[in-house]
């Protein structure tokens, strides 16, 4: 057997219900897949056969994290407008996008975000934006896995100036990337308040034809609920249900405002949810009743949302916030235990993205998407329970090495595919024009 990488002497968190830990353990990667993992030290013969070995003593070896919702290119808008409610925030963001977003902006912004995600242990993310071909280009450059959704919305956008063309552009994107190993294409209808029922139904029909995922922001704010109720006589989730757009391949992002009856709808249809606690808190949008959704067996993944509303992509920080906000809100420390919160960023995230056969845990036959975390930090001593450390004590900067489909994309905190400095210089160049716009916005907000 050819062995590409042998990781050994590590604390391996699978986390599989039969054998959650191997300590120490070893893991064998061949042709992008995990072909073996076991407790103890590897036999000498394996060490001799391996083309590359990673001595993982003092490291936690865990599944790569899955960020189930972001808009990667928006990292160039990080901190441009803070402390506004969603409707006013969007007004500013939409006019910024009209002014500045083009293929190059999306490429450099996605590279910046991709680097940030890799450096904080994320191996797969779900994106929705414009010019998704440029996001794909950035992902392939970095070697990170992604579910990329071409955005559709009923007003002119930088990549689709004529909104009646948006489904055609989305379909072309699906055709271009269908069947790719690292990139899964999908469609993202922006929201029930920004897309007509015709656009939403058309987008969902396309994703059904291509057997791929349909994403939509839904029930994010009270403002949205009232607007949708006024226009369609229904609250957002019931409205999407009546449009026949909810099924197991639908991903509802946010779901902060949901009734008991609508929870039943999600149960019956199998629609999935992505929770973005930090973005929701920052925009004051509301809080999804995630403990209730999980109790009902609804699959919920974790996302950061964009850097314009978070303002970082560190899933370790997001997990910490996720666990604590629900405990605090419910005055109940037993809700959202660390193990379940980690599942939202690993195996549940994989299910949300339809990738559960390939990623989400460390098991024989799964793709080798692996994050190695350096445990040799004072804030990580002593270790009684790795789940507790991951959710409550680790930081993204503790991540040491990241592997996607058996390829090392960060080694000892060095991104292997490109010069970070080059990306930063290009982002600074783009931000100079935006800075001028920002000064004008401050003096005359539109
Ligand atoms: Zn979003």
Tab-separated table of C-alpha atoms and ligand atoms in Angstrom:
chain	number	residue	atom	x	y	z
A	1	UNK	CA	0.000	0.000	0.000
A	2	UNK	CA	1.262	3.473	-0.943
A	3	UNK	CA	1.066	5.848	2.028
A	4	UNK	CA	1.115	9.546	1.251
A	5	UNK	CA	0.958	10.871	4.823
A	6	UNK	CA	1.194	9.128	8.186
A	7	UNK	CA	0.155	11.207	11.211
A	8	UNK	CA	1.248	9.603	14.461
A	9	UNK	CA	1.605	10.124	18.232
A	10	UNK	CA	-1.316	12.594	18.201
A	11	UNK	CA	-4.412	12.961	20.336
A	12	UNK	CA	-6.949	12.038	17.643
A	13	UNK	CA	-10.540	13.180	18.102
A	14	UNK	CA	-12.557	11.297	15.497
A	15	UNK	CA	-15.294	12.216	16.943
A	16	UNK	CA	-17.189	9.043	16.269
A	17	UNK	CA	-19.571	7.711	18.903
A	18	UNK	CA	-17.785	4.322	19.114
A	19	UNK	CA	-14.213	5.604	19.460
A	20	UNK	CA	-14.230	9.359	20.017
A	21	UNK	CA	-10.539	9.472	21.053
A	22	UNK	CA	-7.351	7.681	20.092
A	23	UNK	CA	-4.636	8.809	22.468
A	24	UNK	CA	-2.088	8.413	21.178
A	25	UNK	CA	-3.261	7.368	17.767
A	26	UNK	CA	-2.145	7.288	14.167
A	27	UNK	CA	-3.902	8.029	10.894
A	28	UNK	CA	-2.961	6.957	7.382
A	29	UNK	CA	-3.747	9.006	4.247
A	30	UNK	CA	-3.586	7.623	0.737
A	31	UNK	CA	-4.820	9.341	-2.429
A	32	UNK	CA	-6.713	11.971	-0.470
A	33	UNK	CA	-8.575	9.490	1.746
A	34	UNK	CA	-8.230	8.261	5.310
A	35	UNK	CA	-7.394	4.584	4.785
A	36	UNK	CA	-6.622	3.632	8.371
A	37	UNK	CA	-6.660	5.009	11.892
A	38	UNK	CA	-5.954	3.247	15.134
A	39	UNK	CA	-4.866	3.694	18.730
A	40	UNK	CA	-1.246	3.338	19.810
A	41	UNK	CA	1.946	3.730	17.813
A	42	UNK	CA	2.071	2.733	14.128
A	43	UNK	CA	3.966	-0.424	13.169
A	44	UNK	CA	7.531	0.227	11.937
A	45	UNK	CA	6.547	-0.987	8.466
A	46	UNK	CA	4.019	1.857	8.097
A	47	UNK	CA	6.612	4.427	9.165
A	48	UNK	CA	9.005	3.071	6.541
A	49	UNK	CA	6.394	3.060	3.757
A	50	UNK	CA	5.089	6.577	4.329
A	51	UNK	CA	6.209	9.213	1.827
A	52	UNK	CA	5.659	11.821	4.549
A	53	UNK	CA	5.220	11.567	8.304
A	54	UNK	CA	3.810	14.106	10.749
A	55	UNK	CA	4.857	13.681	14.372
A	56	UNK	CA	1.719	14.960	16.105
A	57	UNK	CA	2.809	14.724	19.753
A	58	UNK	CA	1.412	17.782	21.593
A	59	UNK	CA	-1.203	18.136	18.857
A	60	UNK	CA	-4.917	17.541	18.628
A	61	UNK	CA	-5.855	15.881	15.337
A	62	UNK	CA	-9.485	16.674	14.531
A	63	UNK	CA	-11.856	16.895	11.552
A	64	UNK	CA	-11.463	20.118	9.573
A	65	UNK	CA	-14.102	22.664	10.587
A	66	UNK	CA	-17.007	23.489	8.278
A	67	UNK	CA	-18.203	27.089	7.982
A	68	UNK	CA	-21.733	26.599	6.633
A	69	UNK	CA	-22.388	30.242	5.761
A	70	UNK	CA	-20.281	33.132	4.606
A	71	UNK	CA	-19.811	35.692	1.845
A	72	UNK	CA	-16.044	35.372	1.539
A	73	UNK	CA	-15.284	38.338	-0.695
A	74	UNK	CA	-16.846	40.723	1.834
A	75	UNK	CA	-13.742	40.524	4.022
A	76	UNK	CA	-12.656	43.610	2.046
A	77	UNK	CA	-15.628	45.373	3.724
A	78	UNK	CA	-14.511	44.268	7.207
A	79	UNK	CA	-15.398	47.029	9.657
A	80	UNK	CA	-16.677	49.408	6.976
A	81	UNK	CA	-20.036	49.853	8.752
A	82	UNK	CA	-20.727	48.595	12.242
A	83	UNK	CA	-23.416	49.098	14.845
A	84	UNK	CA	-26.379	49.413	12.464
A	85	UNK	CA	-29.538	47.282	12.176
A	86	UNK	CA	-29.725	44.942	9.161
A	87	UNK	CA	-31.964	47.111	6.929
A	88	UNK	CA	-29.711	50.186	7.262
A	89	UNK	CA	-26.585	48.059	7.148
A	90	UNK	CA	-27.772	46.460	3.891
A	91	UNK	CA	-28.479	49.861	2.329
A	92	UNK	CA	-24.846	50.756	2.861
A	93	UNK	CA	-23.522	47.333	1.781
A	94	UNK	CA	-25.651	47.219	-1.389
A	95	UNK	CA	-24.387	50.619	-2.513
A	96	UNK	CA	-20.777	49.613	-1.730
A	97	UNK	CA	-21.222	46.448	-3.772
A	98	UNK	CA	-22.641	48.401	-6.691
A	99	UNK	CA	-19.620	50.682	-6.617
A	100	UNK	CA	-16.719	48.293	-5.984
A	101	UNK	CA	-17.499	44.618	-6.565
A	102	UNK	CA	-16.019	43.067	-9.690
A	103	UNK	CA	-14.194	39.835	-10.511
A	104	UNK	CA	-10.878	41.014	-9.089
A	105	UNK	CA	-12.480	42.295	-5.877
A	106	UNK	CA	-14.153	38.906	-5.370
A	107	UNK	CA	-10.949	37.016	-6.144
A	108	UNK	CA	-8.741	38.952	-3.700
A	109	UNK	CA	-11.439	39.123	-1.014
A	110	UNK	CA	-12.014	35.374	-1.274
A	111	UNK	CA	-8.282	34.704	-1.043
A	112	UNK	CA	-8.067	36.888	2.073
A	113	UNK	CA	-10.990	35.029	3.662
A	114	UNK	CA	-9.745	31.641	2.487
A	115	UNK	CA	-6.400	32.274	4.189
A	116	UNK	CA	-8.128	33.399	7.388
A	117	UNK	CA	-10.341	30.313	7.380
A	118	UNK	CA	-7.482	27.886	6.744
A	119	UNK	CA	-5.354	29.553	9.429
A	120	UNK	CA	-8.197	29.011	11.924
A	121	UNK	CA	-8.778	25.359	11.028
A	122	UNK	CA	-11.618	25.538	8.488
A	123	UNK	CA	-11.311	23.096	5.598
A	124	UNK	CA	-14.704	23.647	3.941
A	125	UNK	CA	-17.021	26.630	3.652
A	126	UNK	CA	-20.320	27.526	2.022
A	127	UNK	CA	-20.407	30.813	0.146
A	128	UNK	CA	-23.070	32.916	-1.513
A	129	UNK	CA	-22.139	35.998	-3.539
A	130	UNK	CA	-21.558	37.460	-6.992
A	131	UNK	CA	-18.886	36.276	-9.449
A	132	UNK	CA	-18.693	32.859	-7.819
A	133	UNK	CA	-16.286	31.714	-10.549
A	134	UNK	CA	-13.753	34.070	-8.958
A	135	UNK	CA	-14.424	32.517	-5.530
A	136	UNK	CA	-13.824	29.092	-7.091
A	137	UNK	CA	-10.557	30.337	-8.589
A	138	UNK	CA	-9.429	31.510	-5.127
A	139	UNK	CA	-10.428	28.196	-3.487
A	140	UNK	CA	-8.526	26.140	-6.035
A	141	UNK	CA	-5.463	28.344	-5.587
A	142	UNK	CA	-5.561	27.720	-1.811
A	143	UNK	CA	-6.764	24.099	-1.959
A	144	UNK	CA	-9.742	24.694	0.366
A	145	UNK	CA	-13.046	22.827	-0.196
A	146	UNK	CA	-16.204	24.878	-0.803
A	147	UNK	CA	-19.885	24.816	-1.650
A	148	UNK	CA	-20.226	27.920	-3.822
A	149	UNK	CA	-23.610	29.439	-4.554
A	150	UNK	CA	-24.225	31.955	-7.275
A	151	UNK	CA	-26.412	34.677	-5.747
A	152	UNK	CA	-29.741	35.707	-7.262
A	153	UNK	CA	-31.614	38.856	-6.289
A	154	UNK	CA	-34.245	40.992	-8.041
A	155	UNK	CA	-32.225	44.104	-8.657
A	156	UNK	CA	-29.204	44.847	-10.842
A	157	UNK	CA	-25.965	43.433	-9.393
A	158	UNK	CA	-22.344	43.870	-10.462
A	159	UNK	CA	-22.262	40.528	-12.285
A	160	UNK	CA	-25.890	40.467	-13.515
A	161	UNK	CA	-26.881	44.049	-14.447
A	162	UNK	CA	-30.157	42.768	-15.928
A	163	UNK	CA	-32.009	40.886	-13.102
A	164	UNK	CA	-34.122	38.850	-15.555
A	165	UNK	CA	-30.857	37.086	-16.499
A	166	UNK	CA	-30.003	35.979	-12.954
A	167	UNK	CA	-31.268	32.398	-13.247
A	168	UNK	CA	-29.474	31.931	-16.558
A	169	UNK	CA	-26.187	33.102	-14.982
A	170	UNK	CA	-26.794	30.792	-12.012
A	171	UNK	CA	-27.478	27.842	-14.310
A	172	UNK	CA	-24.270	28.485	-16.236
A	173	UNK	CA	-22.401	28.454	-12.941
A	174	UNK	CA	-23.948	25.078	-12.011
A	175	UNK	CA	-23.020	23.639	-15.411
A	176	UNK	CA	-19.435	24.873	-15.128
A	177	UNK	CA	-18.675	23.304	-11.747
A	178	UNK	CA	-20.939	20.260	-11.451
A	179	UNK	CA	-18.912	17.131	-10.611
A	180	UNK	CA	-15.782	18.974	-9.397
A	181	UNK	CA	-14.070	17.264	-6.489
A	182	UNK	CA	-13.364	20.342	-4.295
A	183	UNK	CA	-16.075	22.744	-5.508
A	184	UNK	CA	-19.803	21.951	-5.219
A	185	UNK	CA	-21.936	24.523	-7.066
A	186	UNK	CA	-25.326	25.695	-5.749
A	187	UNK	CA	-27.713	28.677	-5.902
A	188	UNK	CA	-28.359	31.317	-3.226
A	189	UNK	CA	-31.600	33.311	-3.465
A	190	UNK	CA	-30.833	36.344	-1.305
A	191	UNK	CA	-34.016	36.532	0.826
A	192	UNK	CA	-37.836	36.463	0.658
A	193	UNK	CA	-37.871	40.297	0.817
A	194	UNK	CA	-35.338	40.841	-2.002
A	195	UNK	CA	-36.430	38.082	-4.425
A	196	UNK	CA	-39.898	37.701	-5.948
A	197	UNK	CA	-41.798	34.433	-5.536
A	198	UNK	CA	-41.083	33.795	-9.236
A	199	UNK	CA	-37.315	34.141	-8.677
A	200	UNK	CA	-37.383	31.962	-5.551
A	201	UNK	CA	-39.411	29.233	-7.260
A	202	UNK	CA	-37.276	29.427	-10.394
A	203	UNK	CA	-34.038	29.152	-8.384
A	204	UNK	CA	-35.361	26.187	-6.412
A	205	UNK	CA	-36.551	24.464	-9.608
A	206	UNK	CA	-33.078	24.826	-11.132
A	207	UNK	CA	-31.396	23.314	-8.089
A	208	UNK	CA	-33.901	20.427	-8.242
A	209	UNK	CA	-33.039	19.858	-11.904
A	210	UNK	CA	-29.323	19.806	-11.097
A	211	UNK	CA	-29.760	17.889	-7.801
A	212	UNK	CA	-27.889	20.497	-5.831
A	213	UNK	CA	-28.474	22.800	-2.861
A	214	UNK	CA	-30.763	25.821	-2.634
A	215	UNK	CA	-29.787	28.433	-0.023
A	216	UNK	CA	-31.799	31.410	1.187
A	217	UNK	CA	-31.481	33.877	4.104
A	218	UNK	CA	-34.790	33.459	5.934
A	219	UNK	CA	-36.505	34.835	9.034
A	220	UNK	CA	-33.448	36.866	10.005
A	221	UNK	CA	-35.092	39.994	11.469
A	222	UNK	CA	-38.421	41.191	12.801
A	223	UNK	CA	-38.380	43.771	9.982
A	224	UNK	CA	-38.243	40.922	7.403
A	225	UNK	CA	-41.059	39.006	9.113
A	226	UNK	CA	-43.299	42.081	9.046
A	227	UNK	CA	-42.459	42.938	5.450
A	228	UNK	CA	-43.104	39.386	4.190
A	229	UNK	CA	-46.333	39.209	6.207
A	230	UNK	CA	-47.504	42.512	4.747
A	231	UNK	CA	-46.712	41.506	1.176
A	232	UNK	CA	-47.625	37.812	1.137
A	233	UNK	CA	-49.814	37.320	4.203
A	234	UNK	CA	-47.377	34.750	5.669
A	235	UNK	CA	-44.299	34.665	7.874
A	236	UNK	CA	-41.105	33.832	5.908
A	237	UNK	CA	-40.796	30.084	6.623
A	238	UNK	CA	-44.513	29.418	5.995
A	239	UNK	CA	-44.276	31.511	2.842
A	240	UNK	CA	-41.308	29.472	1.532
A	241	UNK	CA	-43.176	26.277	2.409
A	242	UNK	CA	-46.254	27.398	0.454
A	243	UNK	CA	-43.989	28.134	-2.518
A	244	UNK	CA	-42.973	24.450	-2.326
A	245	UNK	CA	-39.311	25.332	-1.873
A	246	UNK	CA	-38.564	23.448	1.356
A	247	UNK	CA	-37.026	19.982	1.198
A	248	UNK	CA	-33.846	18.176	2.282
A	249	UNK	CA	-31.777	20.137	-0.229
A	250	UNK	CA	-32.894	23.521	1.067
A	251	UNK	CA	-30.654	25.406	3.479
A	252	UNK	CA	-32.290	28.208	5.458
A	253	UNK	CA	-29.763	30.679	6.805
A	254	UNK	CA	-30.502	32.395	10.174
A	255	UNK	CA	-34.087	31.288	11.102
A	256	UNK	CA	-34.196	33.645	14.081
A	257	UNK	CA	-37.965	34.156	13.922
A	258	UNK	CA	-39.781	30.834	13.785
A	259	UNK	CA	-43.074	29.659	15.287
A	260	UNK	CA	-43.820	26.251	16.791
A	261	UNK	CA	-45.794	25.351	13.650
A	262	UNK	CA	-42.890	26.363	11.443
A	263	UNK	CA	-40.529	24.118	13.438
A	264	UNK	CA	-42.933	21.291	12.504
A	265	UNK	CA	-42.657	22.359	8.844
A	266	UNK	CA	-38.843	22.065	8.996
A	267	UNK	CA	-39.186	18.640	10.628
A	268	UNK	CA	-41.604	17.420	7.970
A	269	UNK	CA	-39.729	18.777	4.972
A	270	UNK	CA	-36.170	17.993	6.158
A	271	UNK	CA	-34.998	21.540	5.354
A	272	UNK	CA	-31.666	22.372	7.038
A	273	UNK	CA	-30.640	25.454	9.009
A	274	UNK	CA	-27.417	27.446	9.418
A	275	UNK	CA	-26.989	29.375	12.655
A	276	UNK	CA	-24.772	32.494	12.681
A	277	UNK	CA	-24.840	33.659	16.291
A	278	UNK	CA	-22.167	36.374	16.158
A	279	UNK	CA	-23.578	38.083	13.062
A	280	UNK	CA	-27.098	37.874	14.513
A	281	UNK	CA	-25.950	39.371	17.809
A	282	UNK	CA	-23.911	42.110	16.145
A	283	UNK	CA	-26.782	43.174	13.889
A	284	UNK	CA	-29.242	42.780	16.765
A	285	UNK	CA	-31.336	40.568	14.473
A	286	UNK	CA	-32.563	38.013	16.997
A	287	UNK	CA	-31.519	34.547	18.100
A	288	UNK	CA	-32.486	31.261	16.478
A	289	UNK	CA	-34.022	28.767	18.946
A	290	UNK	CA	-31.292	26.266	18.064
A	291	UNK	CA	-31.682	24.061	21.182
A	292	UNK	CA	-35.343	23.493	20.174
A	293	UNK	CA	-34.457	22.829	16.536
A	294	UNK	CA	-31.781	20.286	17.508
A	295	UNK	CA	-34.163	18.600	19.953
A	296	UNK	CA	-36.608	18.100	17.089
A	297	UNK	CA	-33.894	16.473	14.972
A	298	UNK	CA	-33.500	19.393	12.568
A	299	UNK	CA	-29.962	19.546	11.182
A	300	UNK	CA	-28.262	22.816	12.133
A	301	UNK	CA	-24.807	23.869	10.952
A	302	UNK	CA	-22.727	26.805	12.162
A	303	UNK	CA	-21.640	29.776	10.064
A	304	UNK	CA	-19.816	33.033	10.607
A	305	UNK	CA	-21.689	35.041	7.961
A	306	UNK	CA	-19.498	37.663	6.317
A	307	UNK	CA	-16.659	39.709	7.757
A	308	UNK	CA	-18.836	42.802	7.281
A	309	UNK	CA	-21.175	41.598	10.025
A	310	UNK	CA	-19.056	39.456	12.369
A	311	UNK	CA	-16.105	40.614	11.766
A	312	UNK	CA	-13.923	37.520	11.512
A	313	UNK	CA	-14.147	33.948	10.228
A	314	UNK	CA	-12.751	32.106	13.253
A	315	UNK	CA	-15.053	29.141	13.901
A	316	UNK	CA	-13.432	28.442	17.289
A	317	UNK	CA	-14.653	31.849	18.424
A	318	UNK	CA	-18.046	31.232	16.792
A	319	UNK	CA	-18.438	27.901	18.632
A	320	UNK	CA	-17.639	29.588	21.948
A	321	UNK	CA	-20.205	32.339	21.286
A	322	UNK	CA	-22.755	29.797	20.089
A	323	UNK	CA	-22.556	27.715	23.257
A	324	UNK	CA	-22.620	30.706	25.598
A	325	UNK	CA	-25.306	32.873	24.007
A	326	UNK	CA	-27.930	30.134	24.285
A	327	UNK	CA	-26.969	29.279	27.870
A	328	UNK	CA	-27.173	32.953	28.794
A	329	UNK	CA	-30.398	33.610	26.909
A	330	UNK	CA	-32.154	30.580	28.448
A	331	UNK	CA	-30.502	30.950	31.866
A	332	UNK	CA	-29.643	27.270	31.512
A	333	UNK	CA	-26.002	26.088	31.340
A	334	UNK	CA	-27.038	22.589	30.222
A	335	UNK	CA	-28.219	23.677	26.763
A	336	UNK	CA	-25.769	23.529	23.830
A	337	UNK	CA	-23.079	21.316	25.408
A	338	UNK	CA	-19.616	21.569	23.865
A	339	UNK	CA	-19.867	18.217	22.075
A	340	UNK	CA	-23.051	19.261	20.257
A	341	UNK	CA	-21.630	22.660	19.315
A	342	UNK	CA	-18.576	20.943	17.807
A	343	UNK	CA	-20.955	18.688	15.830
A	344	UNK	CA	-22.548	21.798	14.326
A	345	UNK	CA	-19.132	22.728	12.901
A	346	UNK	CA	-18.239	19.212	11.772
A	347	UNK	CA	-20.724	16.368	11.123
A	348	UNK	CA	-23.932	18.461	11.142
A	349	UNK	CA	-22.228	21.030	8.918
A	350	UNK	CA	-21.324	18.213	6.505
A	351	UNK	CA	-24.977	17.079	6.481
A	352	UNK	CA	-26.223	20.619	5.848
A	353	UNK	CA	-23.930	20.768	2.813
A	354	UNK	CA	-24.806	17.268	1.572
A	355	UNK	CA	-21.187	16.151	2.071
A	356	UNK	CA	-21.665	13.748	4.996
A	357	UNK	CA	-20.411	10.772	2.978
A	358	UNK	CA	-17.094	12.546	2.451
A	359	UNK	CA	-16.298	14.839	5.387
A	360	UNK	CA	-17.346	15.816	8.938
A	361	UNK	CA	-15.465	13.184	10.973
A	362	UNK	CA	-12.274	11.150	10.868
A	363	UNK	CA	-13.193	7.677	9.659
A	364	UNK	CA	-11.800	5.104	7.255
A	365	UNK	CA	-12.992	5.918	3.735
A	366	UNK	CA	-13.665	9.616	4.401
A	367	UNK	CA	-11.752	12.349	2.592
A	368	UNK	CA	-8.681	13.444	4.542
A	369	UNK	CA	-9.849	16.944	5.624
A	370	UNK	CA	-7.948	17.354	8.878
A	371	UNK	CA	-6.967	20.129	11.265
A	372	UNK	CA	-4.018	19.769	13.657
A	373	UNK	CA	-4.090	22.074	16.664
A	374	UNK	CA	-0.996	22.861	18.716
A	375	UNK	CA	-1.762	21.976	22.341
A	376	UNK	CA	1.456	23.450	23.657
A	377	UNK	CA	-0.096	26.721	24.886
A	378	UNK	CA	-0.627	27.755	28.493
A	379	UNK	CA	-4.341	28.385	27.869
A	380	UNK	CA	-4.735	24.709	26.868
A	381	UNK	CA	-3.228	23.076	29.988
A	382	UNK	CA	-4.266	20.735	31.505
A	383	UNK	CA	-6.541	18.651	29.259
A	384	UNK	CA	-9.389	16.694	30.811
A	385	UNK	CA	-11.842	16.948	27.949
A	386	UNK	CA	-10.888	17.890	24.346
A	387	UNK	CA	-14.481	18.952	23.487
A	388	UNK	CA	-14.365	21.500	26.279
A	389	UNK	CA	-11.022	22.849	25.050
A	390	UNK	CA	-12.178	23.127	21.425
A	391	UNK	CA	-15.309	25.107	22.259
A	392	UNK	CA	-14.298	27.100	25.352
A	393	UNK	CA	-10.502	27.532	25.298
A	394	UNK	CA	-8.966	27.205	21.819
A	395	UNK	CA	-8.445	30.037	19.390
A	396	UNK	CA	-8.070	29.869	15.640
A	397	UNK	CA	-4.445	30.921	16.038
A	398	UNK	CA	-3.712	27.633	17.857
A	399	UNK	CA	-4.183	25.754	14.575
A	400	UNK	CA	-0.866	24.455	13.277
A	401	UNK	CA	-1.429	22.380	10.144
A	402	UNK	CA	-4.387	21.909	7.784
A	403	UNK	CA	-4.979	19.129	5.268
A	404	UNK	CA	-7.707	19.024	2.592
A	405	UNK	CA	-8.296	15.912	0.499
A	406	UNK	CA	-4.918	14.617	1.621
A	407	UNK	CA	-3.038	17.763	0.570
A	408	UNK	CA	-1.277	19.924	3.160
A	409	UNK	CA	-2.563	23.469	2.573
A	410	UNK	CA	-1.026	24.960	5.729
A	411	UNK	CA	2.049	23.562	7.465
A	412	UNK	CA	3.334	24.961	10.768
A	413	UNK	CA	1.125	28.038	10.137
A	414	UNK	CA	2.563	28.630	6.672
A	415	UNK	CA	0.095	28.658	3.776
A	416	UNK	CA	1.703	26.401	1.190
A	417	UNK	CA	0.137	27.744	-2.037
A	418	UNK	CA	0.919	31.472	-2.117
A	419	UNK	CA	2.470	34.518	-0.533
A	420	UNK	CA	0.107	36.065	2.020
A	421	UNK	CA	1.923	39.375	1.591
A	422	UNK	CA	0.913	39.487	-2.059
A	423	UNK	CA	-2.769	39.043	-1.116
A	424	UNK	CA	-2.555	41.710	1.594
A	425	UNK	CA	-0.987	44.217	-0.806
A	426	UNK	CA	-3.788	43.717	-3.331
A	427	UNK	CA	-6.445	44.033	-0.621
A	428	UNK	CA	-4.870	47.265	0.668
A	429	UNK	CA	-4.914	48.653	-2.859
A	430	UNK	CA	-8.646	47.917	-3.178
A	431	UNK	CA	-9.384	49.295	0.290
A	432	UNK	CA	-7.890	52.710	-0.576
A	433	UNK	CA	-10.771	53.486	-2.955
A	434	UNK	CA	-13.297	52.218	-0.418
A	435	UNK	CA	-11.825	54.423	2.312
A	436	UNK	CA	-12.640	57.517	0.232
A	437	UNK	CA	-16.216	56.266	-0.290
A	438	UNK	CA	-16.524	55.700	3.433
A	439	UNK	CA	-15.564	59.312	4.214
A	440	UNK	CA	-18.265	60.530	1.819
A	441	UNK	CA	-20.824	58.119	3.353
A	442	UNK	CA	-20.066	59.516	6.806
A	443	UNK	CA	-20.718	63.062	5.661
A	444	UNK	CA	-23.793	62.133	3.602
A	445	UNK	CA	-25.331	58.699	4.384
A	446	UNK	CA	-27.697	57.607	1.609
B	1	LIG	ZN1	-25.451	35.929	4.913
